[in-house]
Amino acid sequence: MKVLRDRVAVITGGGSGLGRELALECARRGMSVALGDVDEAGMEETRHRIQAATQGVACATYALDVSRLPSMEAFADAVMTRFGAVHVLFNNAGVAVNGPLWEYTVADWQWVLGVNLYGVAWGIKAFVPRMLTQGEGHVVNTASAAGWVNAPGSGIYNTSKCGVVAMSETLALDLRDAQATIGVTVVSPAFFPTPIANSGRNRPVELADTAPMSEARRRRSDELQYAVAHGRIPADTIASVTLDAVQADQFYVFPHRAIKDLVRARAEAVQEEQTVFDTLAGR
Ligand SMILES: NC(=O)c1ccc[n+]([C@@H]2O[C@H](COP(=O)([O-])OP(=O)(O)OC[C@H]3O[C@@H](n4cnc5c(N)ncnc54)[C@H](O)[C@@H]3O)[C@@H](O)[C@H]2O)c1
């Protein structure tokens, strides 16, 4: 979608981190912005920053739980009523939990897959039919380097992000099948500084973390805190690269270029068929 000015951006997880920076970048490029998040105070902050950084850009906020289809459908209805169209959908909300796979609780699986995997599925289900009716649109899914290479201690997160990559590739092929003029982009960043290592702040009480904190879980959580805090590319750069990709109709986006080397190394390990690919081997 070459021209973004006067178009409508819809952003899930717009109350923090990358979602906030995507919202600011969309506003700078002249788009109206609809934010959806469980964090209403965070969205208010994003809205204030948009108002401070731009002149007259429309920004609306909506309470949204991406893991629930009725909530996503109500969000889509509200956006269409307010703005009359949706041009670029960012399925961006995401959460993380750490530990060895056998230690996760049922609630851990339901929470992380609910947000990271079903959240993207419900975004597509609620908004793509409206784009098809409009005859244009673009879907951006935030995956992760974890959608391509699997580090230990993030089993549910890795599973969810592999699913987002699979969903994105299939969506692009399904849209091509349907001869639809709707673009798709899948963004796969490595670590960058945001509050994601503190995702539990927005965890619903009905899926509360009840398991005792084991030594292994604590170590992996500390590692995530450190890696995210020391990420070298800021979220605003990732947002800008992502918007450029939407305008160029680019499908894959790897803001951290070194991840592509890991993807290649994994493909070589697959050719060898010998041992599991280790993201840190040789480093
Ligand atoms: N920060 C990183 O290192 C990193 C790396 C790769 C990919 N990502 C991905 O980037 C995306 C954005 O994450 P971030 O790093 O900005 O984290 P963040 O914690 O700053 O933002 C995530 C947002 O999602 C919202 N959210 C959580 N549960 C929700 C729900 N049920 N419904 C609606 N919104 C919900 C949160 O309230 C928050 O505003 C995620 O998909 C994440 O997996 C992040």
Tab-separated table of C-alpha atoms and ligand atoms in Angstrom:
chain	number	residue	atom	x	y	z
A	1	MET	CA	0.000	0.000	0.000
A	2	LYS	CA	2.037	2.889	-1.341
A	3	VAL	CA	-0.040	5.787	-0.034
A	4	LEU	CA	-0.695	5.786	3.715
A	5	ARG	CA	-1.816	9.390	4.175
A	6	ASP	CA	-5.510	9.646	5.177
A	7	ARG	CA	-5.743	5.860	5.570
A	8	VAL	CA	-6.819	4.004	8.731
A	9	ALA	CA	-4.385	1.956	10.845
A	10	VAL	CA	-5.639	-0.567	13.414
A	11	ILE	CA	-3.080	-1.654	16.004
A	12	THR	CA	-3.460	-4.339	18.668
A	13	GLY	CA	-1.187	-3.978	21.694
A	14	GLY	CA	-1.075	-0.230	20.998
A	15	GLY	CA	-0.636	0.657	24.668
A	16	SER	CA	3.075	-0.135	24.939
A	17	GLY	CA	6.356	-0.992	23.230
A	18	LEU	CA	6.280	-1.708	19.513
A	19	GLY	CA	2.515	-1.118	19.227
A	20	ARG	CA	2.952	2.424	20.592
A	21	GLU	CA	5.810	3.133	18.172
A	22	LEU	CA	3.816	1.714	15.236
A	23	ALA	CA	0.970	4.047	16.220
A	24	LEU	CA	3.288	7.069	16.346
A	25	GLU	CA	4.884	6.170	13.012
A	26	CYS	CA	1.464	5.666	11.361
A	27	ALA	CA	0.349	9.060	12.699
A	28	ARG	CA	3.552	10.724	11.430
A	29	ARG	CA	2.782	9.305	7.985
A	30	GLY	CA	-0.688	10.875	8.106
A	31	MET	CA	-2.829	7.872	9.032
A	32	SER	CA	-5.760	7.840	11.455
A	33	VAL	CA	-5.089	5.366	14.243
A	34	ALA	CA	-7.352	2.943	16.137
A	35	LEU	CA	-5.691	1.280	19.118
A	36	GLY	CA	-6.873	-1.894	20.873
A	37	ASP	CA	-5.358	-3.198	24.102
A	38	VAL	CA	-6.233	-4.571	27.543
A	39	ASP	CA	-4.085	-1.730	28.959
A	40	GLU	CA	-6.344	1.322	28.728
A	41	ALA	CA	-3.946	3.636	30.596
A	42	GLY	CA	-1.175	2.613	28.196
A	43	MET	CA	-3.368	3.464	25.196
A	44	GLU	CA	-4.178	6.870	26.708
A	45	GLU	CA	-0.450	7.534	26.962
A	46	THR	CA	0.001	6.540	23.301
A	47	ARG	CA	-2.869	8.846	22.327
A	48	HIS	CA	-1.294	11.771	24.221
A	49	ARG	CA	2.035	11.184	22.506
A	50	ILE	CA	0.355	11.128	19.093
A	51	GLN	CA	-1.404	14.401	19.854
A	52	ALA	CA	1.881	15.953	21.010
A	53	ALA	CA	3.813	14.725	17.960
A	54	THR	CA	1.297	15.400	15.189
A	55	GLN	CA	-1.368	17.904	14.313
A	56	GLY	CA	-4.972	16.819	13.957
A	57	VAL	CA	-4.360	13.092	13.552
A	58	ALA	CA	-7.423	11.128	14.703
A	59	CYS	CA	-6.666	8.504	17.345
A	60	ALA	CA	-9.274	6.351	19.074
A	61	THR	CA	-8.722	3.747	21.780
A	62	TYR	CA	-10.750	0.594	22.446
A	63	ALA	CA	-10.640	-1.941	25.286
A	64	LEU	CA	-9.732	-5.185	23.528
A	65	ASP	CA	-8.792	-8.709	24.552
A	66	VAL	CA	-7.312	-10.209	21.367
A	67	SER	CA	-7.641	-13.752	22.730
A	68	ARG	CA	-11.448	-13.512	22.585
A	69	LEU	CA	-13.148	-13.485	19.173
A	70	PRO	CA	-16.258	-11.576	20.409
A	71	SER	CA	-13.967	-8.831	21.746
A	72	MET	CA	-12.129	-8.635	18.394
A	73	GLU	CA	-15.432	-8.518	16.479
A	74	ALA	CA	-16.734	-5.711	18.703
A	75	PHE	CA	-13.440	-3.864	18.096
A	76	ALA	CA	-13.798	-4.259	14.306
A	77	ASP	CA	-17.417	-3.037	14.434
A	78	ALA	CA	-16.410	-0.003	16.517
A	79	VAL	CA	-13.531	0.892	14.182
A	80	MET	CA	-15.773	0.633	11.105
A	81	THR	CA	-18.454	2.779	12.764
A	82	ARG	CA	-15.927	5.453	13.732
A	83	PHE	CA	-13.602	5.449	10.674
A	84	GLY	CA	-15.622	3.707	7.943
A	85	ALA	CA	-12.650	1.616	6.771
A	86	VAL	CA	-9.565	-0.315	7.857
A	87	HIS	CA	-6.546	-0.108	5.614
A	88	VAL	CA	-3.637	-1.523	7.610
A	89	LEU	CA	-4.174	-4.023	10.435
A	90	PHE	CA	-1.261	-4.637	12.825
A	91	ASN	CA	-1.741	-7.909	14.747
A	92	ASN	CA	0.909	-6.944	17.260
A	93	ALA	CA	-0.214	-7.741	20.840
A	94	GLY	CA	2.030	-10.352	22.429
A	95	VAL	CA	3.117	-11.808	25.775
A	96	ALA	CA	5.962	-14.030	26.957
A	97	VAL	CA	6.497	-16.618	29.670
A	98	ASN	CA	9.669	-18.585	30.394
A	99	GLY	CA	10.735	-21.980	31.659
A	100	PRO	CA	11.339	-25.577	30.573
A	101	LEU	CA	8.433	-26.975	28.543
A	102	TRP	CA	7.458	-29.575	31.147
A	103	GLU	CA	7.018	-26.944	33.869
A	104	TYR	CA	4.408	-24.782	32.120
A	105	THR	CA	0.875	-24.876	33.500
A	106	VAL	CA	-2.313	-25.239	31.461
A	107	ALA	CA	-2.940	-21.556	32.235
A	108	ASP	CA	0.498	-20.617	30.788
A	109	TRP	CA	-0.374	-22.351	27.514
A	110	GLN	CA	-3.873	-20.854	27.359
A	111	TRP	CA	-2.647	-17.334	28.103
A	112	VAL	CA	0.296	-17.159	25.685
A	113	LEU	CA	-1.349	-19.057	22.809
A	114	GLY	CA	-4.548	-17.068	23.436
A	115	VAL	CA	-2.799	-13.730	22.922
A	116	ASN	CA	0.028	-14.565	20.491
A	117	LEU	CA	-1.636	-17.166	18.261
A	118	TYR	CA	-5.424	-16.883	18.570
A	119	GLY	CA	-5.058	-13.101	18.801
A	120	VAL	CA	-3.633	-13.060	15.270
A	121	ALA	CA	-6.218	-15.573	14.016
A	122	TRP	CA	-9.083	-13.472	15.392
A	123	GLY	CA	-7.609	-10.273	13.944
A	124	ILE	CA	-7.547	-11.892	10.506
A	125	LYS	CA	-11.030	-13.344	10.949
A	126	ALA	CA	-12.592	-10.054	12.044
A	127	PHE	CA	-10.846	-7.623	9.686
A	128	VAL	CA	-9.899	-9.417	6.445
A	129	PRO	CA	-13.516	-9.895	5.273
A	130	ARG	CA	-13.974	-6.137	5.647
A	131	MET	CA	-10.825	-5.517	3.615
A	132	LEU	CA	-12.101	-7.919	0.944
A	133	THR	CA	-15.332	-5.923	0.744
A	134	GLN	CA	-13.337	-2.689	0.494
A	135	GLY	CA	-11.133	-4.184	-2.235
A	136	GLU	CA	-7.863	-3.181	-0.549
A	137	GLY	CA	-5.890	-3.506	2.650
A	138	HIS	CA	-2.710	-4.771	4.273
A	139	VAL	CA	-2.169	-7.114	7.243
A	140	VAL	CA	1.004	-6.887	9.338
A	141	ASN	CA	1.654	-9.711	11.795
A	142	THR	CA	4.313	-9.275	14.487
A	143	ALA	CA	6.087	-12.628	14.728
A	144	SER	CA	9.630	-12.861	16.130
A	145	ALA	CA	13.041	-14.359	15.457
A	146	ALA	CA	11.478	-17.069	17.657
A	147	GLY	CA	9.218	-17.893	14.727
A	148	TRP	CA	12.299	-19.187	12.881
A	149	VAL	CA	14.897	-20.358	15.391
A	150	ASN	CA	14.162	-21.857	18.791
A	151	ALA	CA	16.102	-20.821	21.879
A	152	PRO	CA	15.654	-22.911	25.059
A	153	GLY	CA	13.349	-21.731	27.846
A	154	SER	CA	10.676	-20.161	25.609
A	155	GLY	CA	8.732	-23.197	24.406
A	156	ILE	CA	5.223	-21.723	24.361
A	157	TYR	CA	6.397	-18.409	22.941
A	158	ASN	CA	8.420	-20.178	20.204
A	159	THR	CA	5.423	-22.374	19.359
A	160	SER	CA	3.151	-19.343	19.104
A	161	LYS	CA	5.512	-17.362	16.881
A	162	CYS	CA	6.172	-20.317	14.512
A	163	GLY	CA	2.390	-20.370	14.219
A	164	VAL	CA	2.306	-16.660	13.357
A	165	VAL	CA	4.850	-17.184	10.569
A	166	ALA	CA	2.817	-20.141	9.227
A	167	MET	CA	-0.417	-18.130	9.439
A	168	SER	CA	1.147	-15.169	7.630
A	169	GLU	CA	2.553	-17.238	4.755
A	170	THR	CA	-0.742	-19.097	4.368
A	171	LEU	CA	-2.754	-15.876	4.525
A	172	ALA	CA	-0.672	-14.398	1.692
A	173	LEU	CA	-1.245	-17.542	-0.412
A	174	ASP	CA	-4.977	-17.671	0.391
A	175	LEU	CA	-5.339	-14.010	-0.615
A	176	ARG	CA	-3.436	-14.681	-3.854
A	177	ASP	CA	-5.787	-17.620	-4.486
A	178	ALA	CA	-8.739	-15.284	-3.984
A	179	GLN	CA	-7.109	-12.720	-6.332
A	180	ALA	CA	-7.452	-10.160	-3.554
A	181	THR	CA	-5.418	-6.959	-3.575
A	182	ILE	CA	-4.548	-7.251	0.104
A	183	GLY	CA	-0.897	-7.279	1.135
A	184	VAL	CA	0.682	-9.225	3.997
A	185	THR	CA	3.859	-8.522	5.975
A	186	VAL	CA	5.367	-10.663	8.732
A	187	VAL	CA	7.842	-8.885	10.999
A	188	SER	CA	10.401	-11.054	12.831
A	189	PRO	CA	12.539	-8.980	15.196
A	190	ALA	CA	15.086	-10.300	17.683
A	191	PHE	CA	15.189	-8.735	21.172
A	192	PHE	CA	14.522	-4.997	21.492
A	193	PRO	CA	13.840	-2.901	24.599
A	194	THR	CA	10.163	-2.895	25.719
A	195	PRO	CA	8.360	-4.078	28.885
A	196	ILE	CA	7.623	-7.516	27.317
A	197	ALA	CA	9.709	-9.361	29.935
A	198	ASN	CA	7.108	-8.032	32.396
A	199	SER	CA	4.141	-9.371	30.382
A	200	GLY	CA	2.555	-10.778	33.557
A	201	ARG	CA	1.395	-7.229	34.347
A	202	ASN	CA	-1.519	-7.782	31.950
A	203	ARG	CA	-2.170	-11.463	32.660
A	204	PRO	CA	-5.872	-12.138	33.371
A	205	VAL	CA	-6.721	-13.351	36.884
A	206	GLU	CA	-8.565	-16.413	35.580
A	207	LEU	CA	-5.271	-17.561	33.986
A	208	ALA	CA	-3.065	-16.465	36.893
A	209	ASP	CA	0.425	-17.867	37.360
A	210	THR	CA	-0.025	-20.353	40.203
A	211	ALA	CA	3.083	-22.533	39.759
A	212	PRO	CA	5.930	-22.041	42.242
A	213	MET	CA	8.900	-20.287	40.639
A	214	SER	CA	11.535	-22.978	40.005
A	215	GLU	CA	15.238	-22.219	39.681
A	216	ALA	CA	15.078	-22.979	35.934
A	217	ARG	CA	12.138	-20.627	35.399
A	218	ARG	CA	13.790	-17.852	37.353
A	219	ARG	CA	17.029	-18.202	35.368
A	220	ARG	CA	15.238	-18.087	32.021
A	221	SER	CA	13.126	-15.103	33.111
A	222	ASP	CA	16.268	-13.233	34.195
A	223	GLU	CA	17.881	-14.030	30.828
A	224	LEU	CA	14.846	-12.659	28.986
A	225	GLN	CA	14.918	-9.449	31.073
A	226	TYR	CA	18.587	-8.980	30.228
A	227	ALA	CA	18.281	-9.796	26.501
A	228	VAL	CA	15.285	-7.483	25.989
A	229	ALA	CA	16.867	-4.616	27.943
A	230	HIS	CA	20.070	-4.924	25.904
A	231	GLY	CA	18.426	-5.175	22.479
A	232	ARG	CA	20.366	-2.951	20.090
A	233	ILE	CA	17.586	-1.726	17.773
A	234	PRO	CA	14.969	0.570	19.363
A	235	ALA	CA	11.263	-0.061	18.840
A	236	ASP	CA	10.815	3.169	16.848
A	237	THR	CA	13.323	1.942	14.241
A	238	ILE	CA	11.471	-1.371	13.962
A	239	ALA	CA	8.211	0.539	13.498
A	240	SER	CA	9.707	2.696	10.756
A	241	VAL	CA	11.196	-0.314	8.910
A	242	THR	CA	7.803	-2.036	9.165
A	243	LEU	CA	5.913	0.915	7.666
A	244	ASP	CA	8.450	1.107	4.833
A	245	ALA	CA	7.753	-2.595	4.172
A	246	VAL	CA	3.987	-1.957	4.028
A	247	GLN	CA	4.557	0.816	1.483
A	248	ALA	CA	6.875	-1.427	-0.583
A	249	ASP	CA	4.493	-4.433	-0.264
A	250	GLN	CA	7.352	-6.459	1.232
A	251	PHE	CA	6.399	-9.787	2.850
A	252	TYR	CA	9.294	-10.791	5.159
A	253	VAL	CA	10.875	-8.205	7.467
A	254	PHE	CA	13.956	-9.024	9.585
A	255	PRO	CA	14.935	-5.784	11.357
A	256	HIS	CA	17.939	-7.594	12.929
A	257	ARG	CA	19.830	-8.742	9.857
A	258	ALA	CA	21.859	-11.430	11.749
A	259	ILE	CA	18.671	-13.484	12.202
A	260	LYS	CA	18.748	-14.334	8.503
A	261	ASP	CA	22.162	-15.997	9.032
A	262	LEU	CA	20.618	-18.119	11.799
A	263	VAL	CA	17.719	-19.085	9.534
A	264	ARG	CA	20.250	-20.197	6.919
A	265	ALA	CA	22.277	-22.123	9.544
A	266	ARG	CA	19.097	-23.874	10.687
A	267	ALA	CA	18.319	-24.884	7.088
A	268	GLU	CA	21.835	-26.368	6.882
A	269	ALA	CA	21.253	-28.315	10.117
A	270	VAL	CA	18.039	-29.659	8.603
A	271	GLN	CA	20.026	-30.833	5.558
A	272	GLU	CA	22.465	-32.631	7.897
A	273	GLU	CA	19.599	-34.360	9.768
A	274	GLN	CA	21.926	-35.071	12.724
A	275	THR	CA	21.236	-32.928	15.759
A	276	VAL	CA	18.875	-30.203	16.939
A	277	PHE	CA	19.784	-26.716	15.761
A	278	ASP	CA	21.169	-24.601	18.612
A	279	THR	CA	20.850	-20.830	18.126
A	280	LEU	CA	23.896	-20.200	20.317
A	281	ALA	CA	26.238	-22.882	18.925
A	282	GLY	CA	29.556	-21.437	17.840
A	283	ARG	CA	28.930	-18.058	19.502
B	1	LIG	N1	10.465	-6.849	22.719
B	1	LIG	C1	11.051	-7.872	22.107
B	1	LIG	O1	12.225	-8.218	22.393
B	1	LIG	C2	10.314	-8.623	21.023
B	1	LIG	C3	11.047	-9.425	20.131
B	1	LIG	C4	10.377	-10.081	19.098
B	1	LIG	C5	9.003	-9.935	18.960
B	1	LIG	N2	8.309	-9.150	19.850
B	1	LIG	C6	6.865	-9.050	19.663
B	1	LIG	O2	6.502	-7.680	19.556
B	1	LIG	C7	5.113	-7.543	19.887
B	1	LIG	C8	4.932	-6.346	20.802
B	1	LIG	O3	5.569	-6.649	22.045
B	1	LIG	P1	6.404	-5.556	22.862
B	1	LIG	O4	7.812	-6.027	22.925
B	1	LIG	O5	6.091	-4.212	22.354
B	1	LIG	O6	5.808	-5.796	24.341
B	1	LIG	P2	4.922	-4.839	25.287
B	1	LIG	O7	4.694	-5.626	26.520
B	1	LIG	O8	5.574	-3.515	25.394
B	1	LIG	O9	3.570	-4.664	24.455
B	1	LIG	C9	2.616	-5.699	24.322
B	1	LIG	C10	1.231	-5.087	24.372
B	1	LIG	O10	0.261	-6.143	24.187
B	1	LIG	C11	-0.806	-5.882	25.094
B	1	LIG	N3	-1.593	-7.082	25.389
B	1	LIG	C12	-1.260	-8.106	26.203
B	1	LIG	N4	-2.284	-8.991	26.278
B	1	LIG	C13	-3.276	-8.504	25.476
B	1	LIG	C14	-4.574	-8.970	25.138
B	1	LIG	N5	-5.073	-10.118	25.629
B	1	LIG	N6	-5.317	-8.220	24.282
B	1	LIG	C15	-4.841	-7.044	23.797
B	1	LIG	N7	-3.627	-6.565	24.091
B	1	LIG	C16	-2.847	-7.288	24.916
B	1	LIG	C17	-0.116	-5.336	26.346
B	1	LIG	O11	-1.028	-4.680	27.207
B	1	LIG	C18	0.926	-4.419	25.728
B	1	LIG	O12	0.413	-3.128	25.539
B	1	LIG	C19	4.692	-8.880	20.501
B	1	LIG	O13	3.975	-9.634	19.547
B	1	LIG	C20	6.019	-9.533	20.828
B	1	LIG	O14	5.924	-10.937	20.866
B	1	LIG	C21	8.938	-8.480	20.863
